[in-house]
Amino acid sequence: MTLKRIFLFFILTPIAVLFAASSLFGTLQEPQFQTRLELYQTNIALQAQAWQAANSQDDSSQAIREAILGDQPLESATEKYRETRQSVQTNLVKVQSQLAQLRSTDAIPTPPKPLPEVPPTIDASRSDKVKQLEQSQQKMQKFLAELDLQLGILQAKQGKTDTALKTWSELQQRLETESSTQNSAPAKRRATANSTQHRLNAALPLTALSTKETAAVLIGLWSDPPRLLPDAQQQIQNNLTGWFSSTALVQLYQLQQRQAALSEVQAAQQDAATQAVFKLAFIGTVPALTALVGVILLISLTAQRLIKGKEALLAQNGDLPWTTPWDGETILQVFVVGFFFMGQVFVPALLLTLPIPRPVGDVRLQAVYVLISYLLVAVGALLVMYFSIKRFFPLPRLWFKLQLRDNWFLWGLGGYCAALPIVVIVSLINQQLWQGQGGSNPLLQLALESQDFVALGIFYVTAAIAAPLFEEVLFRGFLLPSLTKYLPVWGSILASGLLFAIAHLSLSEVLPLTALGIVLGVVYTRSRNLLAPILLHSLWNSGTLISLFLLGSGN
């Protein structure tokens, strides 16, 4: 065995596998993006309930409203918030239990006789784990406080004033306990925390204080008799958004008898409601129709496969492997050196050395930074792939086929329709499995919260153009055909789909992305044209970004 093979198989590959496993399980305590997304959609539904058609007596407009919002939008929103709160509370208890276990080992007194020292790497690993858990705990505590503020308003709006007051009072008490616990942390742990942790710890009491003051404002507004605090309006506007903010302001202005301000807020509510109805109609109707087409397509193709057998469209090229001139070493070289080390080592190190501004607080800079990083990784990985297979040129037929005069468009569009119901079902199962944890792609959160059109345009170029081109060339164009040398075509589809999902380094996304990767693989193996999965991938990411923009714009 050559030195190159030893280095690749026994050093680089184990490092890549360990890093991927560590990154995946590191997301275990991170909240799922899907949880926040569902709340955003719930918030838009709350805004939409104030919608009134020009002709309020029109039965058709009432039917449209009920079809979009349901019969009891407030009750549905309350249930969603309760479910989310329960999930966050359960995961918070788990994190606190793990923190207590790790801290209890640090609290063991030093024995009188020296014992062999724990290796520094183990100490560092435990310290990093504690910091990671502390950050997760703080995020969950902050999220839980936001949920309680909003849940109380939902309860008050339904006439359950006593329940709402209890929710806010318990929130105040919990924040008092958390603040006192934070301030009484052991001096040794505070001294050894790094500067980032110091900033997080310093910010927590301020956030808790602001939330407590907002809770006090809400308690005052819905008490009998009401108590109006001097900074009530500012606290509401600073710490509540969307429907929750306007609802609290309406209550405030009614008590203050400020008719002009009340009319202004109610007019803004009606405008927001009209926009929310159109957003919900688009977000709900377009995917639903697409999924319906996908279900019909899946049923038709499955029936045709059962009736016609090998002559069916779904069986086209299904058992035909590629002629692969290279071996497993080349596959490992492309993915370990090209994909892993380019993405996780070389490009991050390069960006640190370049004299470019760091994207802190500026969403446009963040978008540009993400695009540049992605392009550098893509170019680096594709160059590694090119030089790894260059000696095998000219390649056998069907490799990296990009042919415009073909039925690739129908395969891509049909694949997108078929993928939607499949991934939705898998995602629902996945939600039950992970209970709101497992992390998510950070780009999705940035796209959701950004309302800057320039930044969104850059995110679109990254996600809907650059990502489909690069990932389909690498995973479907290179990996899947290469695996047919060792596996049947169906096995190569499964393996490449799983690796495609793992490469996103988010535990909660493994199952949905594997399902999507399998559909992409089926579309490519049947069409034998890379343009088909590229189109499917682009449509998928485009639909996701459009939905995120619409949801974010209402929150």
Coordinates of C-alpha atoms in Angstrom, one line a residue:
M1 CA 0.0 0.0 0.0
T2 CA 1.4 3.4 -1.0
L3 CA 2.0 6.3 1.4
K4 CA -0.8 8.2 -0.3
R5 CA -3.3 5.4 0.4
I6 CA -2.2 5.0 4.0
F7 CA -2.7 8.8 4.5
L8 CA -6.1 8.8 2.8
F9 CA -7.6 5.7 4.3
F10 CA -6.1 5.8 7.8
I11 CA -5.7 9.5 8.6
L12 CA -7.9 11.8 6.5
T13 CA -10.9 9.5 6.2
P14 CA -11.2 8.8 10.0
I15 CA -10.8 12.5 10.7
A16 CA -13.6 13.3 8.3
V17 CA -15.9 10.6 9.7
L18 CA -15.3 11.7 13.3
F19 CA -15.9 15.3 12.4
A20 CA -19.1 14.6 10.6
A21 CA -20.4 12.4 13.5
S22 CA -19.4 15.1 16.0
S23 CA -21.1 17.8 14.0
L24 CA -24.3 15.8 13.6
F25 CA -24.6 14.9 17.3
G26 CA -23.6 18.4 18.2
T27 CA -26.9 19.6 16.7
L28 CA -28.8 17.2 19.0
Q29 CA -29.5 19.9 21.6
E30 CA -30.1 22.7 19.0
P31 CA -33.8 23.6 18.3
Q32 CA -35.2 22.6 14.9
F33 CA -35.9 25.4 12.5
Q34 CA -39.2 23.8 11.7
T35 CA -40.5 24.6 15.2
R36 CA -39.9 28.3 14.6
L37 CA -41.3 28.1 11.1
E38 CA -44.6 26.7 12.3
L39 CA -44.9 29.4 14.9
Y40 CA -44.3 32.0 12.2
Q41 CA -47.1 30.5 10.1
T42 CA -49.3 30.5 13.2
N43 CA -48.6 34.2 13.8
I44 CA -49.6 35.1 10.2
A45 CA -52.8 33.1 10.7
L46 CA -53.5 35.2 13.9
Q47 CA -52.9 38.4 11.8
A48 CA -55.3 37.1 9.1
Q49 CA -58.2 36.6 11.5
A50 CA -58.8 40.3 11.5
W51 CA -59.4 40.3 7.8
Q52 CA -62.8 41.6 6.6
A53 CA -63.8 41.6 2.9
A54 CA -65.1 44.7 1.3
N55 CA -68.5 43.2 1.5
S56 CA -68.6 41.7 5.0
Q57 CA -72.0 40.0 4.2
D58 CA -70.5 38.1 1.3
D59 CA -70.8 34.3 2.0
S60 CA -68.0 33.5 -0.4
S61 CA -65.5 35.7 1.5
Q62 CA -66.5 34.1 4.8
A63 CA -66.0 30.7 3.2
I64 CA -62.6 31.7 2.0
R65 CA -61.7 33.0 5.4
E66 CA -62.8 29.8 7.2
A67 CA -61.0 27.7 4.6
I68 CA -57.7 29.5 5.2
L69 CA -58.0 30.0 9.0
G70 CA -60.3 27.3 10.2
D71 CA -63.3 27.7 12.5
Q72 CA -61.3 28.6 15.7
P73 CA -58.0 30.3 14.8
L74 CA -57.3 31.5 18.4
E75 CA -57.9 28.1 19.8
S76 CA -55.7 26.5 17.1
A77 CA -52.9 29.0 17.8
T78 CA -53.1 28.4 21.5
E79 CA -52.8 24.7 21.0
K80 CA -49.7 25.1 18.8
Y81 CA -48.1 27.4 21.3
R82 CA -48.8 25.0 24.1
E83 CA -47.3 22.1 22.1
T84 CA -44.2 24.1 21.3
R85 CA -43.8 25.2 24.9
Q86 CA -44.1 21.6 26.1
S87 CA -41.4 20.5 23.6
V88 CA -39.0 23.3 24.6
Q89 CA -39.6 22.7 28.3
T90 CA -38.9 19.0 27.9
N91 CA -35.7 19.6 26.0
L92 CA -34.6 22.3 28.5
V93 CA -34.9 19.8 31.4
K94 CA -32.7 17.4 29.4
V95 CA -30.1 20.0 28.9
Q96 CA -30.2 21.1 32.5
S97 CA -29.8 17.4 33.6
Q98 CA -26.8 17.0 31.4
L99 CA -25.2 20.2 32.7
A100 CA -25.8 19.1 36.3
Q101 CA -24.0 15.8 35.6
L102 CA -21.0 17.5 34.0
R103 CA -20.7 20.1 36.7
S104 CA -21.0 17.4 39.5
T105 CA -17.9 15.7 38.1
D106 CA -16.1 19.1 38.4
A107 CA -17.2 19.5 42.0
I108 CA -15.6 16.3 43.2
P109 CA -12.9 17.3 45.8
T110 CA -9.3 16.7 45.0
P111 CA -8.0 13.6 46.7
P112 CA -5.1 13.9 49.2
K113 CA -2.8 11.7 47.1
P114 CA -2.0 12.6 43.5
L115 CA -3.7 10.5 40.8
P116 CA -2.9 10.3 37.1
E117 CA -4.1 13.6 35.5
V118 CA -7.0 13.5 33.1
P119 CA -5.7 14.2 29.6
P120 CA -6.0 17.8 28.7
T121 CA -8.0 16.9 25.6
I122 CA -10.6 15.3 27.7
D123 CA -10.8 18.3 30.0
A124 CA -11.1 20.6 27.0
S125 CA -13.8 18.4 25.5
R126 CA -15.8 18.5 28.7
S127 CA -15.3 22.2 29.0
D128 CA -16.5 22.7 25.4
K129 CA -19.5 20.5 26.1
V130 CA -20.4 22.6 29.2
K131 CA -20.2 25.8 27.2
Q132 CA -22.3 24.4 24.4
L133 CA -25.0 23.2 26.8
E134 CA -25.0 26.5 28.6
Q135 CA -25.6 28.3 25.4
S136 CA -28.4 25.9 24.4
Q137 CA -29.9 26.4 27.9
Q138 CA -29.9 30.2 27.5
K139 CA -31.5 30.0 24.1
M140 CA -34.2 27.7 25.3
Q141 CA -34.9 29.9 28.4
K142 CA -35.2 32.9 26.2
F143 CA -37.5 31.1 23.7
L144 CA -39.6 29.8 26.6
A145 CA -40.0 33.3 28.0
E146 CA -41.1 34.6 24.6
L147 CA -43.7 31.8 24.3
D148 CA -45.1 32.5 27.7
L149 CA -45.6 36.2 26.9
Q150 CA -47.4 35.3 23.7
L151 CA -49.4 32.4 25.2
G152 CA -50.7 34.7 27.9
I153 CA -52.0 37.2 25.3
L154 CA -53.7 34.3 23.4
Q155 CA -55.4 33.2 26.7
A156 CA -56.4 36.8 27.6
K157 CA -57.9 37.3 24.1
Q158 CA -60.1 34.3 24.6
G159 CA -61.4 35.7 27.9
K160 CA -59.3 33.4 30.1
T161 CA -57.9 36.4 32.0
D162 CA -57.1 34.5 35.2
T163 CA -55.1 31.9 33.3
A164 CA -53.2 34.6 31.4
L165 CA -52.3 36.4 34.6
K166 CA -51.1 33.2 36.1
T167 CA -48.9 32.5 33.0
W168 CA -47.3 35.9 33.2
S169 CA -46.8 35.7 37.0
E170 CA -45.1 32.3 36.8
L171 CA -42.9 33.7 34.0
Q172 CA -41.8 36.5 36.3
Q173 CA -41.0 34.1 39.1
R174 CA -39.1 31.8 36.8
L175 CA -37.0 34.7 35.5
E176 CA -36.2 35.8 39.0
T177 CA -35.0 32.3 39.8
E178 CA -32.9 32.0 36.6
S179 CA -31.3 35.4 37.2
S180 CA -30.4 34.6 40.8
T181 CA -28.9 31.2 39.7
Q182 CA -27.0 33.0 36.9
N183 CA -25.6 35.6 39.4
S184 CA -24.5 32.9 41.9
A185 CA -22.5 30.8 39.5
P186 CA -19.3 29.4 40.9
A187 CA -16.4 31.9 40.6
K188 CA -14.1 29.3 39.1
R189 CA -16.5 28.6 36.2
R190 CA -17.0 32.4 35.6
A191 CA -13.3 32.9 35.6
T192 CA -12.5 30.2 33.1
A193 CA -15.3 31.1 30.7
N194 CA -14.1 32.6 27.4
S195 CA -15.0 36.1 26.3
T196 CA -17.9 34.9 24.1
Q197 CA -19.5 33.2 27.1
H198 CA -19.0 36.3 29.2
R199 CA -21.0 38.3 26.7
L200 CA -23.7 35.7 26.6
N201 CA -23.9 35.7 30.4
A202 CA -24.0 39.4 30.6
A203 CA -26.8 39.7 28.0
L204 CA -29.0 37.2 29.8
P205 CA -30.0 39.3 32.8
L206 CA -30.8 42.2 30.5
T207 CA -33.0 40.0 28.4
A208 CA -34.7 38.6 31.5
L209 CA -35.2 42.1 32.9
S210 CA -36.8 43.3 29.7
T211 CA -39.1 40.3 29.6
K212 CA -40.1 40.7 33.2
E213 CA -41.0 44.3 32.6
T214 CA -43.1 43.3 29.6
A215 CA -44.8 40.7 31.7
A216 CA -45.6 43.3 34.3
V217 CA -47.0 45.6 31.6
L218 CA -49.3 42.8 30.4
I219 CA -50.4 41.9 33.9
G220 CA -51.3 45.5 34.5
L221 CA -53.3 45.8 31.2
W222 CA -55.5 42.7 32.0
S223 CA -55.8 43.2 35.8
D224 CA -59.1 44.2 37.4
P225 CA -58.8 47.1 38.0
P226 CA -56.1 47.7 35.3
R227 CA -52.6 49.2 36.2
L228 CA -51.0 51.3 33.5
L229 CA -47.2 51.4 33.8
P230 CA -45.5 54.6 32.4
D231 CA -43.4 52.7 29.8
A232 CA -46.1 50.3 28.7
Q233 CA -46.2 51.4 25.1
Q234 CA -42.4 51.2 24.7
Q235 CA -42.2 47.8 26.3
I236 CA -44.9 46.4 24.0
Q237 CA -43.3 47.8 20.9
N238 CA -39.8 46.6 21.8
N239 CA -40.6 43.1 23.0
L240 CA -43.7 42.0 21.1
T241 CA -44.3 41.7 17.3
G242 CA -47.1 41.2 14.8
W243 CA -50.5 40.3 16.2
F244 CA -49.3 40.1 19.8
S245 CA -48.0 43.7 19.7
S246 CA -51.1 45.1 18.0
T247 CA -53.4 43.2 20.4
A248 CA -51.6 44.5 23.5
L249 CA -51.6 48.1 22.0
V250 CA -55.3 47.9 21.4
Q251 CA -55.9 47.0 25.0
L252 CA -53.6 49.8 26.1
Y253 CA -55.1 52.5 24.0
Q254 CA -58.7 51.4 24.9
L255 CA -57.8 51.8 28.6
Q256 CA -56.1 55.2 27.9
Q257 CA -59.0 56.3 25.8
R258 CA -56.6 57.3 23.0
Q259 CA -59.1 57.1 20.1
A260 CA -56.7 58.4 17.4
A261 CA -53.9 55.9 18.3
L262 CA -56.5 53.1 18.6
S263 CA -57.9 53.8 15.1
E264 CA -54.4 53.9 13.7
V265 CA -53.5 50.5 15.2
Q266 CA -56.8 48.9 14.0
A267 CA -56.3 50.2 10.5
A268 CA -52.8 48.7 10.5
Q269 CA -54.3 45.5 11.8
Q270 CA -56.7 45.4 8.8
D271 CA -53.8 46.0 6.3
A272 CA -51.7 43.3 7.9
A273 CA -54.7 41.0 7.9
T274 CA -55.3 41.5 4.2
Q275 CA -51.6 40.8 3.4
A276 CA -51.6 37.8 5.7
V277 CA -54.6 36.2 3.9
F278 CA -52.9 36.4 0.6
K279 CA -49.7 35.0 2.0
L280 CA -51.5 32.1 3.7
A281 CA -53.4 31.4 0.5
F282 CA -50.2 31.2 -1.5
I283 CA -48.2 29.2 1.1
G284 CA -51.1 26.8 1.6
T285 CA -52.6 26.5 -1.9
V286 CA -49.6 26.2 -4.2
P287 CA -47.8 23.4 -2.2
A288 CA -51.1 21.7 -1.7
L289 CA -51.9 21.6 -5.4
T290 CA -48.4 20.6 -6.2
A291 CA -48.5 17.8 -3.6
L292 CA -51.9 16.7 -5.1
V293 CA -50.4 16.5 -8.6
G294 CA -47.5 14.6 -7.0
V295 CA -49.7 12.0 -5.3
I296 CA -51.6 11.5 -8.6
L297 CA -48.3 11.1 -10.4
L298 CA -46.9 8.6 -7.9
I299 CA -50.1 6.5 -8.0
S300 CA -50.1 6.5 -11.8
L301 CA -46.4 5.6 -12.1
T302 CA -46.7 2.9 -9.5
A303 CA -49.7 1.4 -11.3
Q304 CA -47.9 1.6 -14.6
R305 CA -44.9 -0.2 -13.0
L306 CA -47.1 -3.0 -11.7
I307 CA -48.9 -3.4 -15.0
K308 CA -46.1 -2.9 -17.6
G309 CA -43.2 -4.1 -15.5
K310 CA -39.8 -3.4 -17.2
E311 CA -41.5 -1.4 -19.9
A312 CA -42.9 1.2 -17.5
L313 CA -41.5 4.7 -17.4
L314 CA -40.4 4.3 -13.8
A315 CA -38.3 1.2 -14.8
Q316 CA -36.5 3.1 -17.6
N317 CA -32.7 2.7 -17.1
G318 CA -33.5 1.4 -13.6
D319 CA -31.0 -1.5 -13.7
L320 CA -28.4 0.1 -16.0
P321 CA -25.2 0.8 -14.2
W322 CA -22.5 3.3 -15.4
T323 CA -19.2 2.1 -16.6
T324 CA -16.8 3.4 -13.9
P325 CA -13.1 3.4 -14.7
W326 CA -11.9 4.4 -11.2
D327 CA -12.1 2.7 -7.8
G328 CA -13.1 3.5 -4.3
E329 CA -9.9 5.3 -3.6
T330 CA -10.9 8.0 -6.1
I331 CA -14.3 8.3 -4.6
L332 CA -12.8 8.8 -1.1
Q333 CA -10.3 11.3 -2.5
V334 CA -13.0 13.4 -4.0
F335 CA -15.2 13.5 -1.0
V336 CA -12.7 13.5 1.8
V337 CA -10.2 15.9 0.3
G338 CA -12.4 17.8 -2.1
F339 CA -15.7 18.1 -0.2
F340 CA -14.7 17.7 3.5
F341 CA -11.3 19.4 3.8
M342 CA -12.3 22.1 1.3
G343 CA -15.5 22.9 3.2
Q344 CA -14.4 22.5 6.8
V345 CA -10.6 23.3 6.8
F346 CA -9.2 25.0 3.8
V347 CA -11.9 27.5 2.8
P348 CA -12.6 28.6 6.4
A349 CA -8.9 29.1 7.0
L350 CA -8.5 31.0 3.7
L351 CA -11.4 33.3 4.6
L352 CA -9.8 34.1 8.0
T353 CA -6.6 35.3 6.3
L354 CA -8.4 37.4 3.7
P355 CA -8.7 41.2 4.6
I356 CA -12.5 41.2 4.3
P357 CA -15.0 42.5 6.8
R358 CA -16.6 39.9 9.1
P359 CA -20.4 39.6 8.6
V360 CA -21.5 40.7 12.1
G361 CA -24.9 42.3 12.2
D362 CA -25.1 43.2 8.5
V363 CA -27.4 40.8 6.7
R364 CA -26.1 41.8 3.3
L365 CA -22.5 41.1 4.3
Q366 CA -23.7 37.7 5.7
A367 CA -25.4 36.9 2.4
V368 CA -22.2 37.8 0.4
Y369 CA -20.0 35.9 2.9
V370 CA -22.2 32.8 2.6
L371 CA -22.1 33.0 -1.2
I372 CA -18.4 33.5 -1.4
S373 CA -17.8 30.7 1.0
Y374 CA -20.0 28.4 -0.9
L375 CA -18.5 29.2 -4.3
L376 CA -15.0 28.7 -2.9
V377 CA -16.0 25.3 -1.6
A378 CA -17.7 24.3 -4.8
V379 CA -14.8 25.4 -7.0
G380 CA -12.3 23.6 -4.7
A381 CA -14.2 20.4 -4.6
L382 CA -14.9 20.3 -8.4
L383 CA -11.2 21.0 -9.1
V384 CA -10.2 18.1 -6.8
M385 CA -12.8 15.9 -8.7
Y386 CA -11.4 17.0 -12.0
F387 CA -7.8 16.3 -11.3
S388 CA -8.8 13.0 -9.6
I389 CA -10.5 11.6 -12.8
K390 CA -8.6 13.5 -15.4
R391 CA -6.4 10.5 -16.2
F392 CA -9.5 8.5 -17.2
F393 CA -10.5 11.0 -19.9
P394 CA -12.3 10.5 -22.3
L395 CA -15.0 9.2 -19.9
P396 CA -17.5 6.5 -21.0
R397 CA -20.9 7.7 -22.3
L398 CA -23.6 9.0 -20.0
W399 CA -21.1 10.6 -17.6
F400 CA -22.0 14.2 -16.5
K401 CA -24.6 14.3 -19.3
L402 CA -26.1 17.8 -19.8
Q403 CA -28.3 17.7 -22.8
L404 CA -30.8 20.5 -23.5
R405 CA -32.7 18.6 -26.3
D406 CA -34.2 16.0 -24.0
N407 CA -37.2 15.4 -21.7
W408 CA -35.2 16.6 -18.7
F409 CA -37.7 19.4 -17.9
L410 CA -40.6 17.0 -17.5
W411 CA -38.5 14.7 -15.3
G412 CA -37.4 17.6 -13.1
L413 CA -40.8 19.1 -12.8
G414 CA -42.5 15.8 -12.2
G415 CA -39.8 14.8 -9.7
Y416 CA -40.5 18.0 -7.8
C417 CA -44.2 17.3 -7.6
A418 CA -43.6 13.7 -6.5
A419 CA -41.0 14.7 -4.0
L420 CA -43.3 17.1 -2.1
P421 CA -45.8 14.6 -0.6
I422 CA -43.0 12.1 0.1
V423 CA -40.8 14.6 2.0
V424 CA -43.8 16.1 3.8
I425 CA -44.8 12.7 5.2
V426 CA -41.2 11.9 6.2
S427 CA -40.9 15.3 7.8
L428 CA -44.1 14.7 9.9
I429 CA -42.6 11.4 11.1
N430 CA -39.3 13.2 11.7
Q431 CA -40.9 15.9 13.9
Q432 CA -42.3 13.2 16.2
L433 CA -39.0 11.5 16.4
W434 CA -36.9 14.5 17.3
Q435 CA -39.5 16.5 19.3
G436 CA -38.3 19.9 18.0
Q437 CA -34.5 19.2 18.5
G438 CA -31.7 18.3 16.1
G439 CA -30.7 21.6 14.6
S440 CA -31.2 23.0 11.1
N441 CA -29.5 24.7 8.2
P442 CA -28.5 28.2 9.5
L443 CA -29.1 29.7 6.0
L444 CA -32.8 29.0 6.5
Q445 CA -33.0 31.1 9.6
L446 CA -31.1 33.9 7.9
A447 CA -33.5 33.8 5.0
L448 CA -36.5 33.7 7.3
E449 CA -35.5 36.7 9.4
S450 CA -34.1 38.8 6.6
Q451 CA -36.4 41.2 4.9
D452 CA -33.6 42.9 2.8
F453 CA -34.3 42.3 -0.9
V454 CA -30.7 42.5 -1.8
A455 CA -29.7 40.0 0.8
L456 CA -32.6 37.7 -0.2
G457 CA -31.5 37.9 -3.8
I458 CA -28.0 36.8 -2.8
F459 CA -29.4 34.0 -0.7
Y460 CA -31.5 32.9 -3.7
V461 CA -28.4 32.8 -6.0
T462 CA -26.6 30.7 -3.3
A463 CA -29.5 28.3 -2.6
A464 CA -31.4 28.0 -5.9
I465 CA -28.6 28.3 -8.4
A466 CA -25.2 27.6 -6.9
A467 CA -26.3 24.8 -4.6
P468 CA -28.2 22.7 -7.2
L469 CA -25.4 23.0 -9.8
F470 CA -22.6 22.0 -7.4
E471 CA -24.4 19.4 -5.3
E472 CA -26.0 17.6 -8.3
V473 CA -22.7 17.4 -10.2
L474 CA -21.0 16.0 -7.1
F475 CA -23.7 13.7 -5.6
R476 CA -25.7 12.7 -8.6
G477 CA -23.2 13.3 -11.4
F478 CA -20.1 11.7 -9.7
L479 CA -21.0 9.8 -6.5
L480 CA -24.2 7.9 -7.6
P481 CA -22.7 6.5 -10.9
S482 CA -19.4 5.7 -9.1
L483 CA -21.2 3.6 -6.5
T484 CA -22.9 1.5 -9.3
K485 CA -19.5 -0.2 -9.6
Y486 CA -20.0 -1.8 -6.2
L487 CA -23.8 -1.6 -5.7
P488 CA -26.9 -2.1 -7.8
V489 CA -28.5 1.1 -9.1
W490 CA -31.2 1.2 -6.3
G491 CA -28.5 0.7 -3.7
S492 CA -26.4 3.5 -5.2
I493 CA -29.5 5.8 -5.1
L494 CA -30.0 5.0 -1.4
A495 CA -26.4 5.4 -0.4
S496 CA -25.9 8.7 -2.3
G497 CA -29.2 10.0 -0.9
L498 CA -28.0 9.2 2.7
L499 CA -24.6 10.8 2.1
F500 CA -26.3 13.8 0.6
A501 CA -28.3 14.2 3.7
I502 CA -25.4 13.7 6.1
A503 CA -23.3 16.3 4.3
H504 CA -25.7 19.0 5.5
L505 CA -24.6 18.2 9.1
S506 CA -28.0 18.6 10.7
L507 CA -29.3 15.6 12.6
S508 CA -33.0 16.5 12.3
E509 CA -32.7 16.9 8.5
V510 CA -31.2 13.5 7.7
L511 CA -34.4 11.7 7.1
P512 CA -36.2 14.4 5.0
L513 CA -33.0 15.1 3.0
T514 CA -32.5 11.4 2.4
A515 CA -36.0 11.2 1.0
L516 CA -35.3 14.1 -1.2
G517 CA -31.9 12.7 -2.2
I518 CA -33.6 9.4 -3.2
V519 CA -36.1 11.2 -5.5
L520 CA -33.2 13.1 -7.0
G521 CA -31.4 9.9 -7.6
V522 CA -34.4 8.2 -9.2
V523 CA -34.9 11.2 -11.5
Y524 CA -31.3 11.1 -12.6
T525 CA -31.0 7.4 -13.1
R526 CA -34.2 7.3 -15.2
S527 CA -33.5 10.5 -17.2
R528 CA -29.7 10.1 -17.5
N529 CA -29.5 13.9 -17.8
L530 CA -28.1 16.0 -14.9
L531 CA -30.3 18.9 -15.9
A532 CA -33.3 17.0 -14.5
P533 CA -32.1 16.7 -10.9
I534 CA -30.6 20.2 -11.1
L535 CA -34.1 21.6 -12.0
L536 CA -35.8 19.6 -9.3
H537 CA -33.2 20.8 -6.7
S538 CA -33.6 24.4 -7.8
L539 CA -37.4 24.3 -7.7
W540 CA -37.2 22.8 -4.2
N541 CA -34.9 25.4 -2.8
S542 CA -36.8 28.2 -4.6
G543 CA -40.1 27.1 -3.1
T544 CA -38.5 27.0 0.3
L545 CA -37.0 30.5 0.0
I546 CA -40.2 32.0 -1.3
S547 CA -42.2 30.5 1.6
L548 CA -39.6 31.7 4.1
F549 CA -39.7 35.2 2.7
L550 CA -43.5 35.3 2.9
L551 CA -43.6 33.9 6.5
G552 CA -40.8 36.2 7.6
S553 CA -42.4 39.3 6.2
G554 CA -45.5 38.8 8.4
N555 CA -43.4 38.5 11.6

